Coordinates of C-alpha atoms and ligand atoms in Angstrom, one line a residue:
M1 CA 8.1 -24.7 70.9
Q2 CA 11.8 -25.3 70.3
T3 CA 13.4 -26.6 73.5
K4 CA 15.5 -24.0 75.3
Y5 CA 18.6 -25.0 77.2
V6 CA 20.2 -23.3 80.2
F7 CA 23.7 -24.7 80.9
L8 CA 25.3 -24.2 84.3
T9 CA 29.0 -24.6 84.9
G10 CA 31.0 -24.1 88.0
G11 CA 34.1 -22.0 88.6
V12 CA 36.9 -21.5 91.1
V13 CA 35.9 -24.3 93.6
S14 CA 33.2 -26.9 93.9
S15 CA 30.5 -27.2 96.5
V16 CA 29.4 -23.5 96.1
G17 CA 25.7 -24.5 95.7
K18 CA 25.5 -24.9 91.9
G19 CA 22.9 -27.7 92.4
V20 CA 20.7 -25.5 94.5
T21 CA 21.1 -22.6 92.1
A22 CA 20.0 -24.8 89.2
A23 CA 17.1 -26.1 91.3
A24 CA 16.1 -22.6 92.3
L25 CA 16.3 -21.4 88.7
G26 CA 14.1 -24.3 87.7
R27 CA 11.6 -23.1 90.2
L28 CA 11.7 -19.6 88.9
L29 CA 11.3 -20.5 85.3
K30 CA 8.5 -22.8 86.2
S31 CA 6.8 -19.9 88.0
H32 CA 6.9 -18.0 84.7
G33 CA 4.7 -20.7 83.3
F34 CA 7.1 -23.0 81.5
K35 CA 7.4 -26.7 81.8
V36 CA 11.0 -27.3 83.1
A37 CA 13.2 -30.3 83.6
I38 CA 16.7 -30.3 85.2
Q39 CA 19.6 -32.6 84.3
K40 CA 22.9 -33.2 86.0
L41 CA 26.0 -34.3 84.0
D42 CA 28.4 -36.0 86.4
P43 CA 32.0 -36.3 85.1
Y44 CA 32.9 -39.3 87.2
I45 CA 33.4 -42.8 85.7
N46 CA 31.0 -44.7 87.9
V47 CA 27.9 -45.6 86.0
D48 CA 25.8 -44.2 88.8
P49 CA 26.4 -43.2 92.5
G50 CA 24.6 -46.3 93.7
T51 CA 27.8 -48.2 94.4
M52 CA 29.6 -45.3 96.1
S53 CA 30.1 -44.9 99.8
P54 CA 27.8 -42.3 101.4
Y55 CA 31.0 -40.8 102.8
Q56 CA 32.3 -40.2 99.3
H57 CA 29.1 -39.0 97.7
G58 CA 26.4 -38.2 100.2
E59 CA 22.9 -39.5 99.6
V60 CA 21.9 -41.5 96.6
F61 CA 18.6 -40.0 95.4
V62 CA 16.2 -42.5 93.9
L63 CA 13.7 -41.6 91.1
D64 CA 10.3 -43.1 90.2
D65 CA 11.9 -45.3 87.6
G66 CA 14.5 -46.6 90.0
A67 CA 17.5 -44.6 88.8
E68 CA 20.0 -44.1 91.6
T69 CA 21.2 -40.5 91.1
D70 CA 23.1 -37.6 92.5
L71 CA 21.7 -35.8 95.5
D72 CA 21.3 -32.7 93.4
L73 CA 18.3 -34.4 91.7
G74 CA 16.7 -34.2 95.1
H75 CA 17.1 -30.4 95.1
Y76 CA 15.8 -30.3 91.6
E77 CA 12.6 -32.2 92.4
R78 CA 12.0 -30.5 95.7
F79 CA 12.5 -26.9 94.4
A80 CA 10.8 -27.2 91.1
D81 CA 8.2 -29.7 92.4
I82 CA 8.7 -32.0 89.4
R83 CA 9.4 -35.8 89.0
L84 CA 12.4 -36.6 86.9
N85 CA 13.6 -39.7 85.2
K86 CA 16.8 -41.6 84.6
V87 CA 18.0 -39.5 81.7
C88 CA 18.2 -36.6 84.1
N89 CA 21.5 -37.9 85.6
V90 CA 24.2 -38.7 83.1
T91 CA 27.7 -39.9 84.1
T92 CA 30.9 -40.4 82.1
G93 CA 30.5 -44.1 83.0
Q94 CA 27.1 -44.3 81.3
V95 CA 28.3 -42.5 78.2
Y96 CA 31.4 -44.7 77.7
A97 CA 29.5 -47.9 78.5
E98 CA 27.0 -47.0 75.8
V99 CA 29.7 -46.0 73.2
I100 CA 31.8 -49.1 73.9
S101 CA 28.8 -51.5 73.8
R102 CA 27.8 -50.0 70.4
E103 CA 31.4 -50.5 69.2
R104 CA 31.3 -54.1 70.3
H105 CA 28.0 -54.6 68.5
G106 CA 29.6 -53.3 65.3
D107 CA 27.6 -50.1 65.0
Y108 CA 30.6 -48.0 64.1
L109 CA 32.2 -50.7 61.9
G110 CA 35.3 -49.4 60.2
G111 CA 35.4 -46.2 62.3
T112 CA 37.9 -45.1 64.9
I113 CA 35.9 -44.2 68.0
Q114 CA 36.9 -40.8 69.3
T115 CA 35.9 -38.3 72.0
I116 CA 34.7 -36.0 69.3
P117 CA 32.3 -36.9 67.7
H118 CA 31.3 -40.2 69.2
V119 CA 31.4 -39.4 72.9
T120 CA 30.1 -35.9 72.5
N121 CA 27.3 -37.1 70.2
E122 CA 26.3 -39.6 72.9
I123 CA 26.3 -36.8 75.5
K124 CA 24.2 -34.7 73.1
R125 CA 21.7 -37.5 72.6
R126 CA 21.3 -37.8 76.4
I127 CA 20.8 -34.1 76.8
Q128 CA 18.2 -34.0 74.1
Q129 CA 16.4 -37.0 75.6
V130 CA 15.4 -34.9 78.6
A131 CA 12.9 -32.8 76.6
Q132 CA 11.8 -35.9 74.6
T133 CA 10.9 -37.9 77.8
T134 CA 9.6 -35.1 80.0
G135 CA 8.0 -32.7 77.5
A136 CA 10.0 -29.9 79.1
E137 CA 10.1 -26.6 77.2
I138 CA 13.2 -25.4 79.1
V139 CA 15.9 -27.9 80.1
L140 CA 18.4 -26.8 82.7
C141 CA 21.6 -28.8 82.5
E142 CA 24.2 -28.6 85.2
V143 CA 27.8 -29.9 84.7
G144 CA 29.2 -31.3 88.0
G145 CA 32.7 -30.3 89.2
T146 CA 34.6 -27.2 88.2
V147 CA 35.7 -25.9 84.8
G148 CA 39.3 -27.1 84.3
D149 CA 38.7 -30.6 85.5
I150 CA 40.1 -33.1 83.0
E151 CA 37.0 -35.3 83.4
S152 CA 34.5 -32.6 82.4
E153 CA 36.1 -31.6 79.1
P154 CA 33.9 -33.8 76.8
F155 CA 30.8 -32.4 78.5
L156 CA 32.0 -28.8 78.0
E157 CA 32.8 -29.5 74.4
T158 CA 29.3 -30.8 73.9
L159 CA 27.8 -27.7 75.5
R160 CA 29.9 -25.6 73.2
Q161 CA 28.7 -27.6 70.1
L162 CA 25.1 -27.3 71.2
R163 CA 25.2 -23.5 70.8
S164 CA 26.3 -23.9 67.1
N165 CA 23.7 -26.7 66.6
L166 CA 20.7 -25.0 68.2
G167 CA 21.5 -21.3 68.0
R168 CA 22.2 -18.6 70.4
E169 CA 18.5 -17.9 71.0
N170 CA 18.0 -21.4 72.3
T171 CA 21.0 -21.7 74.6
F172 CA 22.0 -19.8 77.7
Y173 CA 25.3 -20.4 79.6
I174 CA 25.5 -19.6 83.3
H175 CA 28.8 -19.7 85.2
V176 CA 28.5 -20.0 89.0
T177 CA 31.7 -18.9 90.7
W178 CA 33.0 -18.2 94.1
L179 CA 34.5 -14.9 95.1
V180 CA 37.6 -15.4 97.3
Y181 CA 37.6 -13.4 100.6
L182 CA 40.9 -12.1 102.0
A183 CA 40.6 -11.7 105.8
A184 CA 43.8 -9.6 106.1
T185 CA 42.4 -6.8 103.8
K186 CA 38.7 -7.7 104.4
E187 CA 38.0 -7.7 100.7
L188 CA 36.5 -10.0 98.0
K189 CA 38.7 -10.8 95.1
T190 CA 37.4 -11.4 91.6
K191 CA 40.7 -12.6 90.0
P192 CA 40.0 -16.4 90.4
T193 CA 36.6 -15.7 88.8
Q194 CA 38.3 -13.9 85.9
H195 CA 40.6 -16.8 85.4
S196 CA 37.9 -19.3 85.5
V197 CA 35.9 -17.5 82.9
R198 CA 39.1 -17.3 80.8
Q199 CA 39.4 -21.1 81.1
L200 CA 35.8 -21.5 80.1
R201 CA 36.5 -19.3 77.0
S202 CA 39.5 -21.4 76.2
V203 CA 37.1 -24.3 75.5
G204 CA 34.9 -22.1 73.4
I205 CA 32.1 -21.1 75.9
S206 CA 31.4 -17.4 76.8
P207 CA 29.1 -17.2 79.7
D208 CA 25.9 -15.2 79.3
M209 CA 25.5 -14.8 83.0
I210 CA 27.7 -15.0 86.1
I211 CA 26.3 -15.9 89.5
A212 CA 28.8 -14.7 92.0
R213 CA 28.6 -16.7 95.2
S214 CA 30.1 -15.4 98.4
D215 CA 29.7 -15.5 102.2
H216 CA 30.2 -11.7 102.2
E217 CA 28.4 -8.8 100.7
V218 CA 28.9 -8.5 97.0
T219 CA 28.7 -4.8 96.1
H220 CA 27.5 -3.3 92.9
D221 CA 31.1 -2.0 92.2
L222 CA 32.3 -5.6 92.4
C223 CA 29.6 -6.7 90.0
E224 CA 30.7 -4.0 87.6
K225 CA 34.3 -5.2 87.8
I226 CA 33.2 -8.8 87.0
A227 CA 31.1 -7.5 84.1
A228 CA 34.0 -5.6 82.7
F229 CA 36.7 -8.2 83.1
C230 CA 34.5 -11.2 82.1
D231 CA 32.7 -9.4 79.3
V232 CA 29.2 -10.1 80.6
D233 CA 26.3 -7.7 80.7
I234 CA 26.1 -5.9 84.1
N235 CA 22.5 -7.0 84.4
A236 CA 23.7 -10.6 84.1
V237 CA 26.1 -10.5 86.9
V238 CA 24.1 -11.8 89.8
P239 CA 25.5 -11.4 93.4
M240 CA 24.5 -14.4 95.4
E241 CA 25.4 -14.2 99.1
T242 CA 25.0 -17.3 101.2
A243 CA 21.4 -17.4 102.3
D244 CA 20.1 -18.3 105.8
S245 CA 18.1 -21.1 104.2
L246 CA 18.4 -22.9 100.9
Y247 CA 14.7 -22.0 100.4
D248 CA 15.6 -18.3 100.2
V249 CA 17.6 -18.9 97.0
P250 CA 14.7 -18.8 94.5
I251 CA 13.5 -15.5 96.0
K252 CA 16.9 -14.0 95.8
L253 CA 17.1 -15.0 92.1
E254 CA 13.6 -13.6 91.6
E255 CA 14.6 -10.3 93.1
A256 CA 17.7 -10.2 90.8
K257 CA 15.2 -10.7 87.9
V258 CA 17.2 -13.7 86.6
G259 CA 14.1 -15.4 85.2
E260 CA 13.1 -12.3 83.2
Y261 CA 16.6 -12.0 81.8
I262 CA 16.8 -15.6 80.6
I263 CA 13.3 -15.6 79.2
Q264 CA 14.1 -12.4 77.3
H265 CA 17.3 -14.0 75.9
F266 CA 15.2 -16.8 74.6
G267 CA 12.7 -14.4 73.0
L268 CA 9.9 -15.7 75.2
E269 CA 7.1 -14.0 77.0
S270 CA 6.5 -14.8 80.7
R271 CA 3.3 -16.7 81.1
Q272 CA 3.2 -15.9 84.9
S273 CA 0.9 -18.9 85.5
A274 CA 2.2 -20.3 88.7
G275 CA 3.8 -17.4 90.5
M276 CA 6.0 -17.7 93.6
E277 CA 3.3 -17.5 96.3
G278 CA 4.4 -20.8 97.8
W279 CA 7.9 -19.6 98.1
H280 CA 7.1 -16.3 99.7
W281 CA 4.9 -18.2 102.2
L282 CA 7.8 -20.6 102.9
S283 CA 10.4 -17.8 103.3
K284 CA 8.1 -16.0 105.7
Q285 CA 7.7 -19.2 107.6
I286 CA 11.4 -19.9 107.8
H287 CA 12.2 -16.5 109.3
K288 CA 9.5 -16.5 112.0
E289 CA 10.3 -17.2 115.7
K290 CA 8.9 -20.7 116.3
P291 CA 8.8 -23.2 119.2
K292 CA 11.5 -25.9 118.8
V293 CA 10.9 -29.6 118.4
K294 CA 13.9 -31.7 119.2
I295 CA 14.5 -34.7 116.8
A296 CA 17.4 -37.2 117.1
L297 CA 18.5 -38.7 113.9
V298 CA 20.3 -41.9 114.7
G299 CA 22.5 -42.6 111.7
K300 CA 25.7 -44.4 110.8
Y301 CA 27.1 -41.9 108.2
I302 CA 26.5 -38.7 110.3
E303 CA 30.0 -37.4 109.8
L304 CA 28.7 -36.4 106.4
Q305 CA 25.3 -34.9 106.9
D306 CA 24.7 -34.8 103.1
A307 CA 24.2 -38.6 103.4
Y308 CA 20.8 -37.8 104.9
I309 CA 19.9 -34.7 103.0
S310 CA 16.4 -35.8 101.9
V311 CA 15.5 -36.9 105.4
R312 CA 16.7 -33.6 106.9
E313 CA 14.7 -31.7 104.2
A314 CA 11.6 -33.8 104.8
L315 CA 11.8 -33.1 108.5
E316 CA 12.2 -29.4 107.8
H317 CA 9.2 -29.4 105.4
A318 CA 7.0 -31.0 108.1
C319 CA 8.2 -28.5 110.7
L320 CA 7.7 -25.5 108.5
H321 CA 4.2 -26.7 107.7
L322 CA 3.4 -27.1 111.4
G323 CA 5.0 -23.8 112.4
V324 CA 7.8 -25.3 114.6
E325 CA 11.5 -25.0 114.4
L326 CA 13.5 -28.2 113.7
D327 CA 16.2 -28.8 116.3
L328 CA 18.0 -31.7 114.9
S329 CA 20.7 -33.7 116.7
W330 CA 22.8 -36.1 114.8
V331 CA 23.5 -39.2 116.8
H332 CA 26.1 -41.7 115.7
S333 CA 24.6 -45.2 116.2
A334 CA 28.1 -46.6 116.9
D335 CA 28.3 -44.1 119.8
L336 CA 25.2 -45.5 121.3
E337 CA 26.8 -48.9 121.3
R338 CA 29.6 -47.4 123.5
S339 CA 27.1 -45.8 125.8
R340 CA 27.8 -42.4 124.4
G341 CA 25.3 -39.9 122.9
W342 CA 22.3 -41.2 124.8
G343 CA 21.7 -37.7 126.3
L344 CA 20.6 -36.5 122.8
V345 CA 18.3 -39.5 122.4
Q346 CA 16.8 -39.1 125.8
S347 CA 16.1 -35.4 125.4
A348 CA 14.6 -35.8 121.9
H349 CA 10.8 -35.4 121.3
G350 CA 11.1 -37.8 118.4
I351 CA 13.6 -40.3 117.0
V352 CA 14.4 -41.1 113.3
V353 CA 16.3 -44.1 112.2
P354 CA 17.1 -43.6 108.5
G355 CA 18.4 -46.0 105.9
G356 CA 21.8 -47.7 105.7
F357 CA 23.8 -50.7 104.7
G358 CA 26.1 -53.1 106.4
Q359 CA 26.7 -54.3 110.0
R360 CA 28.6 -51.3 111.5
G361 CA 26.4 -49.3 114.0
I362 CA 23.4 -51.7 113.7
E363 CA 23.2 -52.5 117.4
G364 CA 23.1 -48.8 118.2
K365 CA 20.2 -48.4 115.9
I366 CA 18.4 -51.4 117.4
A367 CA 19.0 -49.8 120.8
A368 CA 17.5 -46.5 119.6
S369 CA 14.4 -48.4 118.4
R370 CA 14.1 -50.1 121.7
Y371 CA 14.3 -46.8 123.6
A372 CA 11.6 -45.3 121.4
R373 CA 9.3 -48.3 122.0
E374 CA 9.9 -48.5 125.8
H375 CA 9.6 -44.8 126.4
K376 CA 6.8 -44.2 123.9
V377 CA 8.8 -41.6 122.1
P378 CA 7.5 -40.9 118.5
Y379 CA 9.6 -42.9 116.1
L380 CA 10.0 -42.9 112.3
G381 CA 11.9 -45.7 110.7
L382 CA 13.0 -45.4 107.1
C383 CA 14.0 -48.6 105.3
L384 CA 16.8 -49.9 107.6
G385 CA 14.9 -48.1 110.4
M386 CA 12.0 -50.4 109.8
Q387 CA 14.3 -53.4 109.8
T388 CA 15.9 -52.5 113.1
M389 CA 12.5 -51.9 114.6
C390 CA 11.5 -55.5 113.6
I391 CA 14.8 -57.0 115.0
E392 CA 14.3 -55.1 118.3
F393 CA 10.7 -56.3 118.6
A394 CA 11.6 -59.9 117.8
R395 CA 14.4 -59.8 120.4
H396 CA 12.6 -58.2 123.3
I397 CA 8.9 -58.8 122.8
N398 CA 8.8 -62.1 120.9
D399 CA 11.5 -63.6 123.0
T400 CA 13.7 -64.6 120.1
E401 CA 16.8 -63.1 121.5
D402 CA 19.1 -63.9 118.6
A403 CA 16.8 -62.4 115.9
N404 CA 18.6 -60.5 113.2
S405 CA 18.7 -59.6 109.6
T406 CA 20.6 -62.0 107.3
E407 CA 22.4 -58.9 106.1
F408 CA 24.2 -58.6 109.5
D409 CA 24.2 -62.3 110.6
P410 CA 23.7 -64.8 107.7
N411 CA 23.5 -67.6 110.2
T412 CA 21.0 -66.1 112.6
A413 CA 18.5 -68.6 114.1
H414 CA 15.7 -66.1 113.6
P415 CA 16.1 -64.2 110.3
V416 CA 13.2 -61.8 110.8
I417 CA 14.6 -59.8 108.0
S418 CA 16.0 -61.7 105.0
L419 CA 17.0 -61.4 101.4
M420 CA 14.1 -61.0 99.0
P421 CA 13.8 -64.2 96.9
D422 CA 14.4 -62.4 93.6
Q423 CA 17.7 -61.0 95.1
Q424 CA 19.1 -64.4 95.9
H425 CA 21.0 -65.1 92.7
I426 CA 22.2 -61.6 92.1
T427 CA 25.9 -61.1 92.3
D428 CA 26.4 -57.7 90.7
K429 CA 26.1 -54.8 93.1
G430 CA 25.3 -51.9 90.8
G431 CA 21.6 -51.1 90.1
T432 CA 20.4 -54.5 91.3
M433 CA 18.4 -53.6 94.4
R434 CA 14.6 -53.3 94.5
L435 CA 14.5 -49.8 93.2
G436 CA 12.0 -47.1 92.5
L437 CA 8.2 -46.7 92.7
Y438 CA 6.1 -49.6 93.9
P439 CA 2.5 -49.6 95.2
C440 CA 1.4 -50.3 98.7
E441 CA -2.0 -50.7 100.3
L442 CA -2.7 -49.2 103.7
Q443 CA -4.9 -50.9 106.2
E444 CA -8.1 -49.2 107.3
G445 CA -7.8 -47.7 110.7
S446 CA -4.0 -47.6 110.8
I447 CA -2.0 -44.5 111.6
S448 CA -0.5 -44.4 108.1
R449 CA -3.9 -44.7 106.4
R450 CA -5.1 -41.7 108.4
A451 CA -1.9 -39.8 107.7
Y452 CA -2.1 -40.4 103.9
G453 CA -5.9 -40.2 103.7
V454 CA -5.9 -42.7 100.9
E455 CA -5.8 -46.5 100.6
R456 CA -3.3 -46.9 97.9
I457 CA 0.1 -45.1 97.7
D458 CA 3.2 -45.4 95.5
E459 CA 6.6 -44.8 97.1
R460 CA 10.2 -45.1 96.2
H461 CA 12.3 -48.0 97.3
R462 CA 16.0 -49.0 97.6
H463 CA 16.6 -52.2 99.4
R464 CA 17.6 -55.9 99.1
F465 CA 16.2 -57.3 102.3
E466 CA 12.6 -57.5 103.5
F467 CA 10.5 -58.6 106.5
N468 CA 10.3 -62.4 106.6
N469 CA 6.6 -63.4 106.4
A470 CA 7.3 -66.6 108.4
Y471 CA 7.3 -64.3 111.5
R472 CA 4.1 -62.5 110.8
K473 CA 2.1 -64.3 113.4
P474 CA 4.1 -63.7 116.6
F475 CA 4.6 -60.1 115.6
E476 CA 0.9 -59.5 115.1
E477 CA 0.0 -61.4 118.3
N478 CA 2.3 -59.2 120.2
G479 CA 1.1 -55.9 119.0
M480 CA 2.8 -55.1 115.7
R481 CA 0.4 -53.9 112.9
F482 CA 1.3 -54.6 109.3
A483 CA -0.3 -51.4 108.2
G484 CA 1.0 -51.4 104.6
M485 CA 1.5 -54.3 102.2
S486 CA 2.3 -54.7 98.6
P487 CA -1.1 -55.3 96.7
D488 CA -0.3 -59.0 96.3
G489 CA 0.0 -59.1 100.1
R490 CA 3.5 -60.5 100.0
L491 CA 5.8 -57.7 100.9
V492 CA 5.6 -55.7 104.2
E493 CA 5.8 -52.0 103.4
V494 CA 4.7 -50.3 106.6
I495 CA 4.6 -51.4 110.2
E496 CA 3.2 -49.7 113.3
L497 CA 3.2 -50.5 116.9
V498 CA -0.4 -50.8 118.2
D499 CA 0.2 -49.6 121.7
H500 CA 2.3 -46.6 121.0
P501 CA 1.5 -43.0 120.1
F502 CA 3.5 -43.1 116.9
M503 CA 6.0 -45.9 116.1
V504 CA 5.7 -46.1 112.4
A505 CA 8.3 -47.4 109.9
S506 CA 8.4 -48.0 106.2
Q507 CA 10.4 -50.3 103.9
F508 CA 10.3 -47.5 101.3
H509 CA 11.9 -44.0 101.5
P510 CA 9.1 -41.4 102.0
E511 CA 11.7 -38.7 102.3
F512 CA 12.2 -38.7 98.5
L513 CA 8.7 -37.4 97.8
S514 CA 8.4 -34.7 100.4
R515 CA 8.1 -31.1 99.2
P516 CA 8.7 -27.8 100.9
T517 CA 5.0 -26.7 100.9
R518 CA 3.6 -30.2 100.7
P519 CA 5.3 -32.2 103.5
H520 CA 5.2 -36.0 103.4
P521 CA 2.2 -37.3 105.4
L522 CA 4.4 -39.7 107.5
F523 CA 6.9 -36.9 108.4
R524 CA 4.0 -34.5 109.1
E525 CA 2.2 -36.9 111.5
F526 CA 5.5 -37.9 113.1
I527 CA 6.3 -34.2 113.9
R528 CA 2.7 -33.4 114.8
T529 CA 2.6 -36.3 117.4
A530 CA 6.1 -35.3 118.8
C531 CA 4.7 -31.8 119.3
E532 CA 1.4 -32.9 120.8
I533 CA 2.9 -35.2 123.3
N534 CA 5.3 -32.6 124.5
Q535 CA 2.8 -29.7 124.4
I536 CA 4.7 -27.9 121.8
C537 CA 2.2 -25.5 120.2
C538 CA 1.8 -26.3 116.5
G539 CA -0.7 -26.5 113.7
N540 CA -3.5 -23.9 113.2
L541 CA -1.7 -22.6 110.2
E542 CA -2.9 -21.0 107.1
V543 CA -2.6 -23.6 104.4
P544 CA 0.4 -22.9 102.2
P545 CA -0.4 -22.0 98.6
D546 CA 0.3 -25.0 96.5
F547 CA 3.3 -25.1 94.2
D548 CA 1.5 -25.6 90.9
Ligands
LIG601 N1 20.3 -52.6 104.0 C1 18.9 -52.7 104.0 C2 18.5 -53.4 102.7 O1 19.2 -53.6 101.8 C3 18.3 -51.4 104.0 C4 18.5 -50.5 102.9 C5 18.2 -49.0 103.1 O2 18.0 -48.6 104.2 N2 18.1 -48.3 102.0 O3 17.4 -53.9 102.7

């Protein structure tokens, strides 16, 4: 089958949920029985977001192949329940780096390198690589930012060309816009949307569908107005009011018959193989009254909650699965250092210490790990959260008071966490960590082994530092279980406290593989234990229909 392309652009303002829309649409098209993949084109000049501050960019989402990508890829994978690869996130930086390296190599010898055709051809090649590497029949491709941004012009020009190259029946353009609300007159205005469509037209793209986002009710009259002014079929103007939960979005799109419309445009027949049962189950679950479980997330970038989006979603998945409501408090680890925010930690049924980099706020995280150990509060440590658990244990149980990670104190007398040997001579920051999927073997009888139900797992990583094996003995003697190791036995992947209901931490990031109807085993067992200890009624649920 000729690959079909759905292109999504954004209008009026950014951050209106274009990524979630693309993800939800991917889910919907998959439920019609098509193999889908989703790609994000990011107009910024960084090669990838791996070097950006979490405050600038939010979470860096890591794929199986180790690509450090935009957090929207997390939405794509979670919603459509797919595994993507590095070609699914393209940046201007990657495109130019490739074109310039080819120029230096002499590939264009004699030619003048220009945006059109050299840059646009490279973008095109990368868009087409998605189907080649994933086998997708329908590729959804989202352009980051908003139409009118200088940086996105080469991307839009490429999308324009692709319709001429591939034909109308193989391409579909969706413009996701924001309807502006005027409080004084209590009305929604379509004018900015009209202007944004005009701007899109000026680069040669006429949208086939408009998804009109708003926090207010979008009436049929308003949709008719948008259809008339923007020259789009009324059945292709989709009102999309802000949903209570992200996971309601696929159902709203389904109700608006968006999938059918696109499939018809492509001249395809729905195969209806997978259906949306999983999502209907999920949506019912979300809107039920449920007992609350209080979780404290002790982070260092909590001013921007998007920095922990996969962690939050993974907690949410586990809670939905167990029939409890996630009551999440965001605790700034630097506050804990100044004796603030402890009330939230003390009242929590469970504590999560997620990933992070650099010294700031580390002592607060270590203090949170100590609190969880001493008070036997369920604890889940993710990457850095495993490292702080080790430092804390070394300081207060092994009696090596000045223990630390060499990341935070290069001269520490007890480097219980230290740089991995293969990291020692690396000077470049970008794309040089231990990244992506690596195997781990779980010890018989451990909490993690029971949670996963299998001996061998593969999880996604993003770190430079590791547990220092020179300290294995005192840790083991004092009650730390090295529950997960790399198959060669060299690298510590999962640790557990023996004398504790659930103090488990991993060097990898389990949050990246959690799915809404298939929560990650570590998150599920963490929440289950938190509920059990606190007699919060959970479990006894009908098993959710699987996604596939
Ligand atoms: N900074 C730590 C390391 O590089 C932890 C990384 C993380 O939490 N992702 O090993």
